[in-house]
PDB file of N, CA and C in Angstrom:
ATOM      1  N   MET A   1    -114.682  -1.874  -8.172  1.00 90.00           N
ATOM      2  CA  MET A   1    -115.961  -2.573  -8.087  1.00 90.00           C
ATOM      3  C   MET A   1    -115.783  -3.790  -7.172  1.00 90.00           C
ATOM      4  N   LYS A   2    -116.740  -3.962  -6.271  1.00 91.00           N
ATOM      5  CA  LYS A   2    -116.765  -5.119  -5.372  1.00 91.00           C
ATOM      6  C   LYS A   2    -117.973  -5.968  -5.755  1.00 91.00           C
ATOM      7  N   GLN A   3    -117.857  -7.291  -5.564  1.00 91.00           N
ATOM      8  CA  GLN A   3    -118.997  -8.150  -5.875  1.00 91.00           C
ATOM      9  C   GLN A   3    -118.949  -9.428  -5.063  1.00 91.00           C
ATOM     10  N   PHE A   4    -120.093 -10.107  -5.004  1.00 93.00           N
ATOM     11  CA  PHE A   4    -120.174 -11.410  -4.367  1.00 93.00           C
ATOM     12  C   PHE A   4    -121.222 -12.241  -5.081  1.00 93.00           C
ATOM     13  N   GLN A   5    -121.107 -13.563  -4.942  1.00 94.00           N
ATOM     14  CA  GLN A   5    -122.108 -14.479  -5.498  1.00 94.00           C
ATOM     15  C   GLN A   5    -122.988 -14.962  -4.355  1.00 94.00           C
ATOM     16  N   TYR A   6    -124.256 -15.192  -4.662  1.00 94.00           N
ATOM     17  CA  TYR A   6    -125.179 -15.674  -3.640  1.00 94.00           C
ATOM     18  C   TYR A   6    -126.176 -16.643  -4.277  1.00 94.00           C
ATOM     19  N   VAL A   7    -126.399 -17.767  -3.615  1.00 95.00           N
ATOM     20  CA  VAL A   7    -127.414 -18.725  -4.064  1.00 95.00           C
ATOM     21  C   VAL A   7    -128.701 -18.408  -3.315  1.00 95.00           C
ATOM     22  N   ILE A   8    -129.777 -18.168  -4.059  1.00 93.00           N
ATOM     23  CA  ILE A   8    -131.063 -17.781  -3.473  1.00 93.00           C
ATOM     24  C   ILE A   8    -131.653 -18.959  -2.709  1.00 93.00           C
ATOM     25  N   ASN A   9    -131.908 -18.759  -1.422  1.00 92.00           N
ATOM     26  CA  ASN A   9    -132.464 -19.809  -0.562  1.00 92.00           C
ATOM     27  C   ASN A   9    -133.990 -19.791  -0.530  1.00 92.00           C
ATOM     28  N   ASP A  10    -134.592 -18.636  -0.784  1.00 89.00           N
ATOM     29  CA  ASP A  10    -136.055 -18.517  -0.783  1.00 89.00           C
ATOM     30  C   ASP A  10    -136.600 -19.381  -1.919  1.00 89.00           C
ATOM     31  N   PRO A  11    -137.474 -20.358  -1.618  1.00 91.00           N
ATOM     32  CA  PRO A  11    -137.948 -21.261  -2.680  1.00 91.00           C
ATOM     33  C   PRO A  11    -138.702 -20.546  -3.806  1.00 91.00           C
ATOM     34  N   ILE A  12    -139.295 -19.399  -3.514  1.00 91.00           N
ATOM     35  CA  ILE A  12    -140.030 -18.645  -4.536  1.00 91.00           C
ATOM     36  C   ILE A  12    -139.083 -17.767  -5.355  1.00 91.00           C
ATOM     37  N   GLY A  13    -137.920 -17.445  -4.810  1.00 89.00           N
ATOM     38  CA  GLY A  13    -136.966 -16.591  -5.509  1.00 89.00           C
ATOM     39  C   GLY A  13    -137.166 -15.130  -5.154  1.00 89.00           C
ATOM     40  N   ILE A  14    -136.755 -14.255  -6.053  1.00 90.00           N
ATOM     41  CA  ILE A  14    -136.917 -12.816  -5.818  1.00 90.00           C
ATOM     42  C   ILE A  14    -138.277 -12.412  -6.368  1.00 90.00           C
ATOM     43  N   HIS A  15    -139.282 -12.466  -5.506  1.00 90.00           N
ATOM     44  CA  HIS A  15    -140.638 -12.078  -5.890  1.00 90.00           C
ATOM     45  C   HIS A  15    -140.919 -10.670  -5.374  1.00 90.00           C
ATOM     46  N   ALA A  16    -142.149 -10.209  -5.465  1.00 89.00           N
ATOM     47  CA  ALA A  16    -142.494  -8.807  -5.216  1.00 89.00           C
ATOM     48  C   ALA A  16    -142.020  -8.268  -3.865  1.00 89.00           C
ATOM     49  N   ARG A  17    -142.308  -8.984  -2.787  1.00 91.00           N
ATOM     50  CA  ARG A  17    -141.979  -8.453  -1.465  1.00 91.00           C
ATOM     51  C   ARG A  17    -140.468  -8.283  -1.261  1.00 91.00           C
ATOM     52  N   PRO A  18    -139.657  -9.346  -1.443  1.00 92.00           N
ATOM     53  CA  PRO A  18    -138.222  -9.136  -1.254  1.00 92.00           C
ATOM     54  C   PRO A  18    -137.604  -8.209  -2.299  1.00 92.00           C
ATOM     55  N   ALA A  19    -138.164  -8.180  -3.498  1.00 93.00           N
ATOM     56  CA  ALA A  19    -137.651  -7.259  -4.516  1.00 93.00           C
ATOM     57  C   ALA A  19    -137.869  -5.818  -4.082  1.00 93.00           C
ATOM     58  N   GLY A  20    -139.028  -5.536  -3.504  1.00 94.00           N
ATOM     59  CA  GLY A  20    -139.309  -4.191  -2.993  1.00 94.00           C
ATOM     60  C   GLY A  20    -138.363  -3.806  -1.871  1.00 94.00           C
ATOM     61  N   LEU A  21    -138.090  -4.752  -0.972  1.00 94.00           N
ATOM     62  CA  LEU A  21    -137.146  -4.500   0.118  1.00 94.00           C
ATOM     63  C   LEU A  21    -135.731  -4.284  -0.428  1.00 94.00           C
ATOM     64  N   LEU A  22    -135.367  -5.058  -1.450  1.00 94.00           N
ATOM     65  CA  LEU A  22    -134.050  -4.917  -2.072  1.00 94.00           C
ATOM     66  C   LEU A  22    -133.886  -3.530  -2.683  1.00 94.00           C
ATOM     67  N   VAL A  23    -134.893  -3.068  -3.402  1.00 95.00           N
ATOM     68  CA  VAL A  23    -134.846  -1.743  -4.034  1.00 95.00           C
ATOM     69  C   VAL A  23    -134.689  -0.664  -2.964  1.00 95.00           C
ATOM     70  N   LYS A  24    -135.456  -0.776  -1.898  1.00 95.00           N
ATOM     71  CA  LYS A  24    -135.384   0.208  -0.810  1.00 95.00           C
ATOM     72  C   LYS A  24    -133.989   0.212  -0.185  1.00 95.00           C
ATOM     73  N   ALA A  25    -133.434  -0.969   0.062  1.00 94.00           N
ATOM     74  CA  ALA A  25    -132.099  -1.066   0.656  1.00 94.00           C
ATOM     75  C   ALA A  25    -131.029  -0.519  -0.285  1.00 94.00           C
ATOM     76  N   ALA A  26    -131.147  -0.819  -1.574  1.00 94.00           N
ATOM     77  CA  ALA A  26    -130.148  -0.369  -2.556  1.00 94.00           C
ATOM     78  C   ALA A  26    -130.178   1.145  -2.730  1.00 94.00           C
ATOM     79  N   LYS A  27    -131.364   1.737  -2.672  1.00 94.00           N
ATOM     80  CA  LYS A  27    -131.476   3.193  -2.834  1.00 94.00           C
ATOM     81  C   LYS A  27    -130.837   3.947  -1.672  1.00 94.00           C
ATOM     82  N   ALA A  28    -130.725   3.305  -0.514  1.00 93.00           N
ATOM     83  CA  ALA A  28    -130.151   3.956   0.667  1.00 93.00           C
ATOM     84  C   ALA A  28    -128.616   3.961   0.640  1.00 93.00           C
ATOM     85  N   LEU A  29    -128.002   3.276  -0.308  1.00 92.00           N
ATOM     86  CA  LEU A  29    -126.546   3.161  -0.358  1.00 92.00           C
ATOM     87  C   LEU A  29    -125.922   4.172  -1.308  1.00 92.00           C
ATOM     88  N   ASP A  30    -124.632   4.453  -1.086  1.00 90.00           N
ATOM     89  CA  ASP A  30    -123.905   5.402  -1.936  1.00 90.00           C
ATOM     90  C   ASP A  30    -123.514   4.806  -3.279  1.00 90.00           C
ATOM     91  N   SER A  31    -123.316   3.499  -3.317  1.00 90.00           N
ATOM     92  CA  SER A  31    -122.845   2.836  -4.541  1.00 90.00           C
ATOM     93  C   SER A  31    -123.997   2.457  -5.463  1.00 90.00           C
ATOM     94  N   ALA A  32    -123.661   2.269  -6.737  1.00 94.00           N
ATOM     95  CA  ALA A  32    -124.622   1.728  -7.703  1.00 94.00           C
ATOM     96  C   ALA A  32    -124.595   0.210  -7.554  1.00 94.00           C
ATOM     97  N   ILE A  33    -125.733  -0.395  -7.231  1.00 94.00           N
ATOM     98  CA  ILE A  33    -125.825  -1.829  -6.996  1.00 94.00           C
ATOM     99  C   ILE A  33    -126.455  -2.492  -8.219  1.00 94.00           C
ATOM    100  N   THR A  34    -125.818  -3.566  -8.691  1.00 94.00           N
ATOM    101  CA  THR A  34    -126.323  -4.321  -9.835  1.00 94.00           C
ATOM    102  C   THR A  34    -126.488  -5.779  -9.430  1.00 94.00           C
ATOM    103  N   VAL A  35    -127.621  -6.370  -9.847  1.00 95.00           N
ATOM    104  CA  VAL A  35    -127.879  -7.787  -9.614  1.00 95.00           C
ATOM    105  C   VAL A  35    -127.846  -8.477 -10.965  1.00 95.00           C
ATOM    106  N   GLU A  36    -127.023  -9.525 -11.081  1.00 95.00           N
ATOM    107  CA  GLU A  36    -126.897 -10.258 -12.335  1.00 95.00           C
ATOM    108  C   GLU A  36    -127.253 -11.715 -12.102  1.00 95.00           C
ATOM    109  N   LYS A  37    -128.181 -12.213 -12.904  1.00 91.00           N
ATOM    110  CA  LYS A  37    -128.541 -13.631 -12.841  1.00 91.00           C
ATOM    111  C   LYS A  37    -127.500 -14.406 -13.613  1.00 91.00           C
ATOM    112  N   GLU A  38    -127.093 -15.547 -13.056  1.00 83.00           N
ATOM    113  CA  GLU A  38    -126.098 -16.362 -13.739  1.00 83.00           C
ATOM    114  C   GLU A  38    -126.624 -16.677 -15.141  1.00 83.00           C
ATOM    115  N   GLY A  39    -125.860 -16.328 -16.131  1.00 80.00           N
ATOM    116  CA  GLY A  39    -126.301 -16.524 -17.499  1.00 80.00           C
ATOM    117  C   GLY A  39    -126.376 -15.215 -18.260  1.00 80.00           C
ATOM    118  N   GLY A  40    -126.161 -14.091 -17.564  1.00 81.00           N
ATOM    119  CA  GLY A  40    -126.005 -12.846 -18.292  1.00 81.00           C
ATOM    120  C   GLY A  40    -126.961 -11.709 -18.036  1.00 81.00           C
ATOM    121  N   LYS A  41    -128.243 -11.983 -17.691  1.00 92.00           N
ATOM    122  CA  LYS A  41    -129.175 -10.881 -17.498  1.00 92.00           C
ATOM    123  C   LYS A  41    -128.829 -10.126 -16.222  1.00 92.00           C
ATOM    124  N   SER A  42    -128.843  -8.790 -16.285  1.00 92.00           N
ATOM    125  CA  SER A  42    -128.562  -7.999 -15.102  1.00 92.00           C
ATOM    126  C   SER A  42    -129.517  -6.817 -15.016  1.00 92.00           C
ATOM    127  N   ALA A  43    -129.614  -6.266 -13.799  1.00 94.00           N
ATOM    128  CA  ALA A  43    -130.513  -5.135 -13.571  1.00 94.00           C
ATOM    129  C   ALA A  43    -129.980  -4.279 -12.433  1.00 94.00           C
ATOM    130  N   SER A  44    -130.280  -2.999 -12.502  1.00 94.00           N
ATOM    131  CA  SER A  44    -129.975  -2.106 -11.388  1.00 94.00           C
ATOM    132  C   SER A  44    -130.867  -2.497 -10.219  1.00 94.00           C
ATOM    133  N   ALA A  45    -130.284  -2.598  -9.038  1.00 93.00           N
ATOM    134  CA  ALA A  45    -131.047  -3.010  -7.856  1.00 93.00           C
ATOM    135  C   ALA A  45    -132.018  -1.931  -7.389  1.00 93.00           C
ATOM    136  N   THR A  46    -131.984  -0.742  -7.996  1.00 94.00           N
ATOM    137  CA  THR A  46    -132.914   0.321  -7.607  1.00 94.00           C
ATOM    138  C   THR A  46    -134.162   0.352  -8.495  1.00 94.00           C
ATOM    139  N   LYS A  47    -134.258  -0.568  -9.437  1.00 94.00           N
ATOM    140  CA  LYS A  47    -135.405  -0.594 -10.357  1.00 94.00           C
ATOM    141  C   LYS A  47    -136.214  -1.873 -10.126  1.00 94.00           C
ATOM    142  N   LEU A  48    -137.359  -1.730  -9.483  1.00 94.00           N
ATOM    143  CA  LEU A  48    -138.177  -2.862  -9.059  1.00 94.00           C
ATOM    144  C   LEU A  48    -138.552  -3.793 -10.209  1.00 94.00           C
ATOM    145  N   MET A  49    -139.105  -3.272 -11.267  1.00 94.00           N
ATOM    146  CA  MET A  49    -139.560  -4.125 -12.369  1.00 94.00           C
ATOM    147  C   MET A  49    -138.386  -4.825 -13.061  1.00 94.00           C
ATOM    148  N   ALA A  50    -137.246  -4.148 -13.125  1.00 93.00           N
ATOM    149  CA  ALA A  50    -136.067  -4.768 -13.733  1.00 93.00           C
ATOM    150  C   ALA A  50    -135.575  -5.937 -12.885  1.00 93.00           C
ATOM    151  N   VAL A  51    -135.571  -5.760 -11.565  1.00 92.00           N
ATOM    152  CA  VAL A  51    -135.129  -6.838 -10.666  1.00 92.00           C
ATOM    153  C   VAL A  51    -136.082  -8.025 -10.775  1.00 92.00           C
ATOM    154  N   MET A  52    -137.385  -7.770 -10.759  1.00 92.00           N
ATOM    155  CA  MET A  52    -138.362  -8.847 -10.875  1.00 92.00           C
ATOM    156  C   MET A  52    -138.286  -9.505 -12.255  1.00 92.00           C
ATOM    157  N   GLY A  53    -137.946  -8.714 -13.279  1.00 91.00           N
ATOM    158  CA  GLY A  53    -137.845  -9.211 -14.640  1.00 91.00           C
ATOM    159  C   GLY A  53    -136.691 -10.185 -14.855  1.00 91.00           C
ATOM    160  N   LEU A  54    -135.756 -10.244 -13.917  1.00 92.00           N
ATOM    161  CA  LEU A  54    -134.654 -11.201 -14.030  1.00 92.00           C
ATOM    162  C   LEU A  54    -135.156 -12.635 -13.896  1.00 92.00           C
ATOM    163  N   GLY A  55    -136.291 -12.811 -13.216  1.00 90.00           N
ATOM    164  CA  GLY A  55    -136.864 -14.142 -13.068  1.00 90.00           C
ATOM    165  C   GLY A  55    -136.029 -15.058 -12.192  1.00 90.00           C
ATOM    166  N   VAL A  56    -135.459 -14.519 -11.124  1.00 93.00           N
ATOM    167  CA  VAL A  56    -134.609 -15.316 -10.234  1.00 93.00           C
ATOM    168  C   VAL A  56    -135.479 -16.223  -9.369  1.00 93.00           C
ATOM    169  N   LYS A  57    -135.194 -17.513  -9.407  1.00 93.00           N
ATOM    170  CA  LYS A  57    -135.945 -18.526  -8.648  1.00 93.00           C
ATOM    171  C   LYS A  57    -135.072 -19.081  -7.533  1.00 93.00           C
ATOM    172  N   GLY A  58    -135.685 -19.826  -6.632  1.00 90.00           N
ATOM    173  CA  GLY A  58    -134.948 -20.486  -5.568  1.00 90.00           C
ATOM    174  C   GLY A  58    -133.892 -21.414  -6.149  1.00 90.00           C
ATOM    175  N   GLY A  59    -132.679 -21.370  -5.606  1.00 92.00           N
ATOM    176  CA  GLY A  59    -131.587 -22.197  -6.097  1.00 92.00           C
ATOM    177  C   GLY A  59    -130.733 -21.527  -7.162  1.00 92.00           C
ATOM    178  N   ASP A  60    -131.209 -20.421  -7.744  1.00 93.00           N
ATOM    179  CA  ASP A  60    -130.423 -19.692  -8.743  1.00 93.00           C
ATOM    180  C   ASP A  60    -129.269 -18.955  -8.063  1.00 93.00           C
ATOM    181  N   THR A  61    -128.195 -18.765  -8.801  1.00 93.00           N
ATOM    182  CA  THR A  61    -127.057 -17.991  -8.306  1.00 93.00           C
ATOM    183  C   THR A  61    -127.098 -16.607  -8.930  1.00 93.00           C
ATOM    184  N   VAL A  62    -126.922 -15.586  -8.089  1.00 95.00           N
ATOM    185  CA  VAL A  62    -126.853 -14.211  -8.575  1.00 95.00           C
ATOM    186  C   VAL A  62    -125.497 -13.631  -8.190  1.00 95.00           C
ATOM    187  N   ILE A  63    -125.065 -12.663  -8.978  1.00 94.00           N
ATOM    188  CA  ILE A  63    -123.842 -11.918  -8.681  1.00 94.00           C
ATOM    189  C   ILE A  63    -124.270 -10.488  -8.386  1.00 94.00           C
ATOM    190  N   VAL A  64    -123.924 -10.011  -7.202  1.00 94.00           N
ATOM    191  CA  VAL A  64    -124.288  -8.661  -6.775  1.00 94.00           C
ATOM    192  C   VAL A  64    -123.023  -7.815  -6.800  1.00 94.00           C
ATOM    193  N   SER A  65    -123.095  -6.662  -7.474  1.00 93.00           N
ATOM    194  CA  SER A  65    -121.938  -5.778  -7.620  1.00 93.00           C
ATOM    195  C   SER A  65    -122.249  -4.406  -7.059  1.00 93.00           C
ATOM    196  N   ALA A  66    -121.232  -3.775  -6.471  1.00 93.00           N
ATOM    197  CA  ALA A  66    -121.335  -2.395  -5.993  1.00 93.00           C
ATOM    198  C   ALA A  66    -120.215  -1.602  -6.650  1.00 93.00           C
ATOM    199  N   GLU A  67    -120.558  -0.444  -7.214  1.00 92.00           N
ATOM    200  CA  GLU A  67    -119.565   0.379  -7.879  1.00 92.00           C
ATOM    201  C   GLU A  67    -119.759   1.836  -7.493  1.00 92.00           C
ATOM    202  N   GLY A  68    -118.654   2.512  -7.179  1.00 87.00           N
ATOM    203  CA  GLY A  68    -118.698   3.915  -6.804  1.00 87.00           C
ATOM    204  C   GLY A  68    -119.082   4.091  -5.346  1.00 87.00           C
ATOM    205  N   GLY A  69    -118.937   5.315  -4.850  1.00 80.00           N
ATOM    206  CA  GLY A  69    -119.301   5.579  -3.460  1.00 80.00           C
ATOM    207  C   GLY A  69    -118.465   4.738  -2.510  1.00 80.00           C
ATOM    208  N   ASP A  70    -119.042   4.313  -1.415  1.00 87.00           N
ATOM    209  CA  ASP A  70    -118.355   3.478  -0.430  1.00 87.00           C
ATOM    210  C   ASP A  70    -118.641   2.012  -0.742  1.00 87.00           C
ATOM    211  N   GLU A  71    -117.870   1.446  -1.664  1.00 89.00           N
ATOM    212  CA  GLU A  71    -118.123   0.083  -2.151  1.00 89.00           C
ATOM    213  C   GLU A  71    -118.055  -0.961  -1.051  1.00 89.00           C
ATOM    214  N   ASP A  72    -117.081  -0.839  -0.144  1.00 90.00           N
ATOM    215  CA  ASP A  72    -116.918  -1.839   0.915  1.00 90.00           C
ATOM    216  C   ASP A  72    -118.148  -1.905   1.812  1.00 90.00           C
ATOM    217  N   ALA A  73    -118.620  -0.753   2.265  1.00 91.00           N
ATOM    218  CA  ALA A  73    -119.790  -0.711   3.134  1.00 91.00           C
ATOM    219  C   ALA A  73    -121.043  -1.145   2.376  1.00 91.00           C
ATOM    220  N   SER A  74    -121.154  -0.746   1.125  1.00 92.00           N
ATOM    221  CA  SER A  74    -122.331  -1.085   0.321  1.00 92.00           C
ATOM    222  C   SER A  74    -122.422  -2.581   0.063  1.00 92.00           C
ATOM    223  N   ILE A  75    -121.303  -3.200  -0.298  1.00 92.00           N
ATOM    224  CA  ILE A  75    -121.340  -4.636  -0.598  1.00 92.00           C
ATOM    225  C   ILE A  75    -121.591  -5.424   0.685  1.00 92.00           C
ATOM    226  N   ALA A  76    -121.057  -4.964   1.812  1.00 93.00           N
ATOM    227  CA  ALA A  76    -121.303  -5.627   3.093  1.00 93.00           C
ATOM    228  C   ALA A  76    -122.783  -5.543   3.455  1.00 93.00           C
ATOM    229  N   ALA A  77    -123.387  -4.384   3.223  1.00 93.00           N
ATOM    230  CA  ALA A  77    -124.816  -4.205   3.508  1.00 93.00           C
ATOM    231  C   ALA A  77    -125.664  -5.101   2.606  1.00 93.00           C
ATOM    232  N   MET A  78    -125.296  -5.213   1.340  1.00 93.00           N
ATOM    233  CA  MET A  78    -126.048  -6.063   0.415  1.00 93.00           C
ATOM    234  C   MET A  78    -125.893  -7.541   0.772  1.00 93.00           C
ATOM    235  N   GLU A  79    -124.691  -7.961   1.162  1.00 93.00           N
ATOM    236  CA  GLU A  79    -124.494  -9.357   1.571  1.00 93.00           C
ATOM    237  C   GLU A  79    -125.388  -9.683   2.755  1.00 93.00           C
ATOM    238  N   GLN A  80    -125.433  -8.783   3.727  1.00 94.00           N
ATOM    239  CA  GLN A  80    -126.272  -9.016   4.906  1.00 94.00           C
ATOM    240  C   GLN A  80    -127.750  -9.039   4.517  1.00 94.00           C
ATOM    241  N   PHE A  81    -128.156  -8.150   3.617  1.00 93.00           N
ATOM    242  CA  PHE A  81    -129.546  -8.125   3.156  1.00 93.00           C
ATOM    243  C   PHE A  81    -129.926  -9.462   2.519  1.00 93.00           C
ATOM    244  N   PHE A  82    -129.078  -9.970   1.631  1.00 93.00           N
ATOM    245  CA  PHE A  82    -129.382 -11.232   0.954  1.00 93.00           C
ATOM    246  C   PHE A  82    -129.462 -12.385   1.952  1.00 93.00           C
ATOM    247  N   LYS A  83    -128.546 -12.429   2.925  1.00 93.00           N
ATOM    248  CA  LYS A  83    -128.571 -13.483   3.935  1.00 93.00           C
ATOM    249  C   LYS A  83    -129.845 -13.423   4.777  1.00 93.00           C
ATOM    250  N   ASP A  84    -130.277 -12.206   5.114  1.00 92.00           N
ATOM    251  CA  ASP A  84    -131.449 -12.017   5.968  1.00 92.00           C
ATOM    252  C   ASP A  84    -132.773 -12.241   5.240  1.00 92.00           C
ATOM    253  N   ASN A  85    -132.831 -11.924   3.945  1.00 89.00           N
ATOM    254  CA  ASN A  85    -134.110 -11.884   3.234  1.00 89.00           C
ATOM    255  C   ASN A  85    -134.264 -12.881   2.093  1.00 89.00           C
ATOM    256  N   LEU A  86    -133.194 -13.409   1.570  1.00 89.00           N
ATOM    257  CA  LEU A  86    -133.294 -14.279   0.394  1.00 89.00           C
ATOM    258  C   LEU A  86    -132.520 -15.571   0.594  1.00 89.00           C
TER     259      LEU A  86
END
């Protein structure tokens, strides 16, 4: 399993539009992607309502994990997605 931490720069956090883009990006990868809000709540990155249900706001830290498939490529793609969109 590979993972990284990311501090959300978007002042609104993970709202509908970036959450939808995240789900689309995660579904295109071979690995299972999980987003965990600091403090314990986590969700599969392929489930829109679960990701939005985390309630991630601007300034929050999330831990993104990739497991199975091509973990190195998947985690690199997710890191780039977060930098570009959140």
